[in-house]
Every structure is written in C-alpha cells, then in structure tokens.
Amino acid sequence: QVQLVESGGGLAQAGDSLRLSCVGSGSTFDSYVIFWFRQAPGKEREFVADINWSGGYISYSDSVKGRFAISRDNAKSTAYLHMDVLKPEDTGIYYCAAALTPQATPESWGQGTQVTVSS
C-alpha cells in the first residue's frame, strides 16, 4: 500500500494560482491511479480529478474543468494539482488518494492540505 503526503496548500485570493503536490512512498507509485478530492466546510468530500499511471487518462469534475490540471511525475513518485483562477468556492481541505483502477475505492489517503481562497 502506498503512503501519501500532500503539500502546497495555503491562502490565496480569487484569481490566484496554487500548486498542490502529493508524494507517494512505500509501494510502487506508478501502479496507482491518483485522485484529488476536496472537502469544504460543512460539505461532503467531493471528487476533483484523477490520473492513471501513464497520464494518458485524466478526468475532472465539472466545477474545476478548464481551471485545474492534474499531472504526475512517476520518477519522483509525485502527483500534482495545478489550480488556476481560484474561486472562494474552491476553499477546502484537499486530499490525494490512490487506487489500482479508476473505478476502485481508493485504498490510501493523504492527511490533506488546506486551501483557503478569499474574495
């Protein structure tokens, strides 16, 4: 099972950009599909994006499509979420997660990184 650690969250203003990182260890990182989820205060956790092992399959939620970009560097065991044109509604805790297929329930989760966007 891979262990995941997120970083890169922080405070931003509307329209700013941030890049989140998710570093994996303890298992073969490139065996896994990597997901990004987020949870806003008082709301359920929601899917943001995912990327397969090669980067050849990527999907996004409608709320971030065109503004966020997911990528990965398997040589560094790291996945990224580049977030552009941030909006206050992007505020939340962002989690990366790993599963062996895009349809599987993630088996590993990071601890989360807080993103706060002010208007």
PDB file of C-alpha atoms in Angstrom:
ATOM      1  CA  GLN A   1       0.000   0.000   0.000  1.00  0.00           C
ATOM      2  CA  VAL A   2       1.321   3.425  -0.890  1.00  0.00           C
ATOM      3  CA  GLN A   3       1.567   6.207   1.697  1.00  0.00           C
ATOM      4  CA  LEU A   4       0.670   9.705   0.505  1.00  0.00           C
ATOM      5  CA  VAL A   5       1.616  13.153   1.785  1.00  0.00           C
ATOM      6  CA  GLU A   6       0.129  16.355   0.378  1.00  0.00           C
ATOM      7  CA  SER A   7       1.654  19.822   0.469  1.00  0.00           C
ATOM      8  CA  GLY A   8       1.280  23.196  -1.199  1.00  0.00           C
ATOM      9  CA  GLY A   9      -1.951  24.447   0.292  1.00  0.00           C
ATOM     10  CA  GLY A  10      -2.314  27.897   1.760  1.00  0.00           C
ATOM     11  CA  LEU A  11      -4.084  31.229   1.481  1.00  0.00           C
ATOM     12  CA  ALA A  12      -4.901  32.724  -1.893  1.00  0.00           C
ATOM     13  CA  GLN A  13      -7.044  35.445  -3.354  1.00  0.00           C
ATOM     14  CA  ALA A  14      -9.662  34.895  -6.016  1.00  0.00           C
ATOM     15  CA  GLY A  15      -7.964  34.619  -9.392  1.00  0.00           C
ATOM     16  CA  ASP A  16      -4.680  33.368  -7.941  1.00  0.00           C
ATOM     17  CA  SER A  17      -2.973  30.064  -8.674  1.00  0.00           C
ATOM     18  CA  LEU A  18      -1.697  27.323  -6.379  1.00  0.00           C
ATOM     19  CA  ARG A  19       0.003  24.002  -6.994  1.00  0.00           C
ATOM     20  CA  LEU A  20      -0.557  21.055  -4.695  1.00  0.00           C
ATOM     21  CA  SER A  21       1.832  18.119  -4.510  1.00  0.00           C
ATOM     22  CA  CYS A  22       1.217  14.537  -3.437  1.00  0.00           C
ATOM     23  CA  VAL A  23       4.294  12.451  -2.696  1.00  0.00           C
ATOM     24  CA  GLY A  24       3.988   8.676  -2.503  1.00  0.00           C
ATOM     25  CA  SER A  25       6.178   6.184  -0.677  1.00  0.00           C
ATOM     26  CA  GLY A  26       6.225   2.571   0.459  1.00  0.00           C
ATOM     27  CA  SER A  27       4.976   0.987  -2.723  1.00  0.00           C
ATOM     28  CA  THR A  28       5.194   1.292  -6.488  1.00  0.00           C
ATOM     29  CA  PHE A  29       3.731   4.723  -7.092  1.00  0.00           C
ATOM     30  CA  ASP A  30       3.253   4.194 -10.809  1.00  0.00           C
ATOM     31  CA  SER A  31       0.975   1.213 -10.179  1.00  0.00           C
ATOM     32  CA  TYR A  32      -1.727   3.516  -8.871  1.00  0.00           C
ATOM     33  CA  VAL A  33      -4.374   5.823 -10.194  1.00  0.00           C
ATOM     34  CA  ILE A  34      -4.063   9.077  -8.244  1.00  0.00           C
ATOM     35  CA  PHE A  35      -7.130  11.075  -7.257  1.00  0.00           C
ATOM     36  CA  TRP A  36      -7.635  14.512  -5.794  1.00  0.00           C
ATOM     37  CA  PHE A  37     -10.679  15.085  -3.617  1.00  0.00           C
ATOM     38  CA  ARG A  38     -11.690  18.088  -1.567  1.00  0.00           C
ATOM     39  CA  GLN A  39     -13.967  18.779   1.360  1.00  0.00           C
ATOM     40  CA  ALA A  40     -15.413  22.204   2.006  1.00  0.00           C
ATOM     41  CA  PRO A  41     -16.581  23.208   5.493  1.00  0.00           C
ATOM     42  CA  GLY A  42     -19.920  21.589   6.255  1.00  0.00           C
ATOM     43  CA  LYS A  43     -19.985  19.658   2.998  1.00  0.00           C
ATOM     44  CA  GLU A  44     -19.225  16.127   1.906  1.00  0.00           C
ATOM     45  CA  ARG A  45     -15.957  15.222   0.290  1.00  0.00           C
ATOM     46  CA  GLU A  46     -16.107  15.537  -3.493  1.00  0.00           C
ATOM     47  CA  PHE A  47     -14.083  14.273  -6.425  1.00  0.00           C
ATOM     48  CA  VAL A  48     -11.846  16.826  -8.134  1.00  0.00           C
ATOM     49  CA  ALA A  49      -9.650  14.964 -10.624  1.00  0.00           C
ATOM     50  CA  ASP A  50      -7.857  11.719 -11.331  1.00  0.00           C
ATOM     51  CA  ILE A  51      -4.992  10.495 -13.478  1.00  0.00           C
ATOM     52  CA  ASN A  52      -3.979   6.975 -14.453  1.00  0.00           C
ATOM     53  CA  TRP A  53      -0.466   5.558 -14.161  1.00  0.00           C
ATOM     54  CA  SER A  54       0.769   6.886 -17.517  1.00  0.00           C
ATOM     55  CA  GLY A  55      -1.103  10.180 -17.533  1.00  0.00           C
ATOM     56  CA  GLY A  56      -2.990   9.027 -20.606  1.00  0.00           C
ATOM     57  CA  TYR A  57      -6.327   9.025 -18.811  1.00  0.00           C
ATOM     58  CA  ILE A  58      -7.402  12.143 -16.914  1.00  0.00           C
ATOM     59  CA  SER A  59     -10.790  13.306 -15.731  1.00  0.00           C
ATOM     60  CA  TYR A  60     -12.085  16.365 -13.863  1.00  0.00           C
ATOM     61  CA  SER A  61     -15.207  17.405 -12.066  1.00  0.00           C
ATOM     62  CA  ASP A  62     -17.258  19.979 -13.943  1.00  0.00           C
ATOM     63  CA  SER A  63     -16.586  22.547 -11.231  1.00  0.00           C
ATOM     64  CA  VAL A  64     -12.827  22.619 -11.917  1.00  0.00           C
ATOM     65  CA  LYS A  65     -12.622  21.672 -15.591  1.00  0.00           C
ATOM     66  CA  GLY A  66     -10.650  24.267 -17.515  1.00  0.00           C
ATOM     67  CA  ARG A  67      -9.108  25.759 -14.359  1.00  0.00           C
ATOM     68  CA  PHE A  68      -7.304  22.850 -12.691  1.00  0.00           C
ATOM     69  CA  ALA A  69      -4.730  20.487 -14.192  1.00  0.00           C
ATOM     70  CA  ILE A  70      -3.644  17.155 -12.726  1.00  0.00           C
ATOM     71  CA  SER A  71      -0.292  15.652 -13.627  1.00  0.00           C
ATOM     72  CA  ARG A  72       2.245  13.191 -12.272  1.00  0.00           C
ATOM     73  CA  ASP A  73       5.971  12.502 -12.330  1.00  0.00           C
ATOM     74  CA  ASN A  74       6.450   8.816 -11.589  1.00  0.00           C
ATOM     75  CA  ALA A  75      10.229   9.217 -11.372  1.00  0.00           C
ATOM     76  CA  LYS A  76       9.607  11.483  -8.361  1.00  0.00           C
ATOM     77  CA  SER A  77       6.637   9.472  -7.065  1.00  0.00           C
ATOM     78  CA  THR A  78       4.703  12.720  -7.094  1.00  0.00           C
ATOM     79  CA  ALA A  79       1.360  13.881  -8.416  1.00  0.00           C
ATOM     80  CA  TYR A  80       0.337  17.499  -8.777  1.00  0.00           C
ATOM     81  CA  LEU A  81      -2.811  19.546  -8.902  1.00  0.00           C
ATOM     82  CA  HIS A  82      -2.249  22.916 -10.527  1.00  0.00           C
ATOM     83  CA  MET A  83      -5.124  25.247  -9.720  1.00  0.00           C
ATOM     84  CA  ASP A  84      -5.689  28.418 -11.727  1.00  0.00           C
ATOM     85  CA  VAL A  85      -8.329  31.142 -11.469  1.00  0.00           C
ATOM     86  CA  LEU A  86      -9.121  30.132  -7.914  1.00  0.00           C
ATOM     87  CA  LYS A  87     -12.559  30.963  -6.566  1.00  0.00           C
ATOM     88  CA  PRO A  88     -13.777  31.240  -2.955  1.00  0.00           C
ATOM     89  CA  GLU A  89     -15.820  28.079  -3.527  1.00  0.00           C
ATOM     90  CA  ASP A  90     -12.539  26.190  -4.076  1.00  0.00           C
ATOM     91  CA  THR A  91     -11.851  26.584  -0.352  1.00  0.00           C
ATOM     92  CA  GLY A  92     -11.490  23.295   1.475  1.00  0.00           C
ATOM     93  CA  ILE A  93      -9.173  20.523   2.519  1.00  0.00           C
ATOM     94  CA  TYR A  94      -7.618  18.813  -0.483  1.00  0.00           C
ATOM     95  CA  TYR A  95      -6.752  15.137  -0.269  1.00  0.00           C
ATOM     96  CA  CYS A  96      -4.873  12.910  -2.647  1.00  0.00           C
ATOM     97  CA  ALA A  97      -5.769   9.252  -2.792  1.00  0.00           C
ATOM     98  CA  ALA A  98      -4.617   6.115  -4.616  1.00  0.00           C
ATOM     99  CA  ALA A  99      -6.371   3.131  -6.129  1.00  0.00           C
ATOM    100  CA  LEU A 100      -5.367   0.418  -8.543  1.00  0.00           C
ATOM    101  CA  THR A 101      -8.076   1.320 -11.063  1.00  0.00           C
ATOM    102  CA  PRO A 102     -10.163   4.451 -11.751  1.00  0.00           C
ATOM    103  CA  GLN A 103     -13.306   2.601 -10.644  1.00  0.00           C
ATOM    104  CA  ALA A 104     -11.906   1.264  -7.388  1.00  0.00           C
ATOM    105  CA  THR A 105     -12.412   2.813  -3.985  1.00  0.00           C
ATOM    106  CA  PRO A 106      -9.131   4.463  -3.019  1.00  0.00           C
ATOM    107  CA  GLU A 107      -7.111   2.340  -0.630  1.00  0.00           C
ATOM    108  CA  SER A 108      -4.734   5.052   0.506  1.00  0.00           C
ATOM    109  CA  TRP A 109      -5.344   8.661   1.523  1.00  0.00           C
ATOM    110  CA  GLY A 110      -3.114  11.537   2.486  1.00  0.00           C
ATOM    111  CA  GLN A 111      -3.718  13.701   5.517  1.00  0.00           C
ATOM    112  CA  GLY A 112      -4.967  16.637   3.469  1.00  0.00           C
ATOM    113  CA  THR A 113      -3.789  20.186   2.838  1.00  0.00           C
ATOM    114  CA  GLN A 114      -5.901  23.279   3.461  1.00  0.00           C
ATOM    115  CA  VAL A 115      -6.675  25.686   0.633  1.00  0.00           C
ATOM    116  CA  THR A 116      -8.409  28.943   1.512  1.00  0.00           C
ATOM    117  CA  VAL A 117      -9.449  31.388  -1.198  1.00  0.00           C
ATOM    118  CA  SER A 118     -10.647  34.850  -0.250  1.00  0.00           C
ATOM    119  CA  SER A 119     -12.723  37.086  -2.465  1.00  0.00           C
TER     120      SER A 119
END
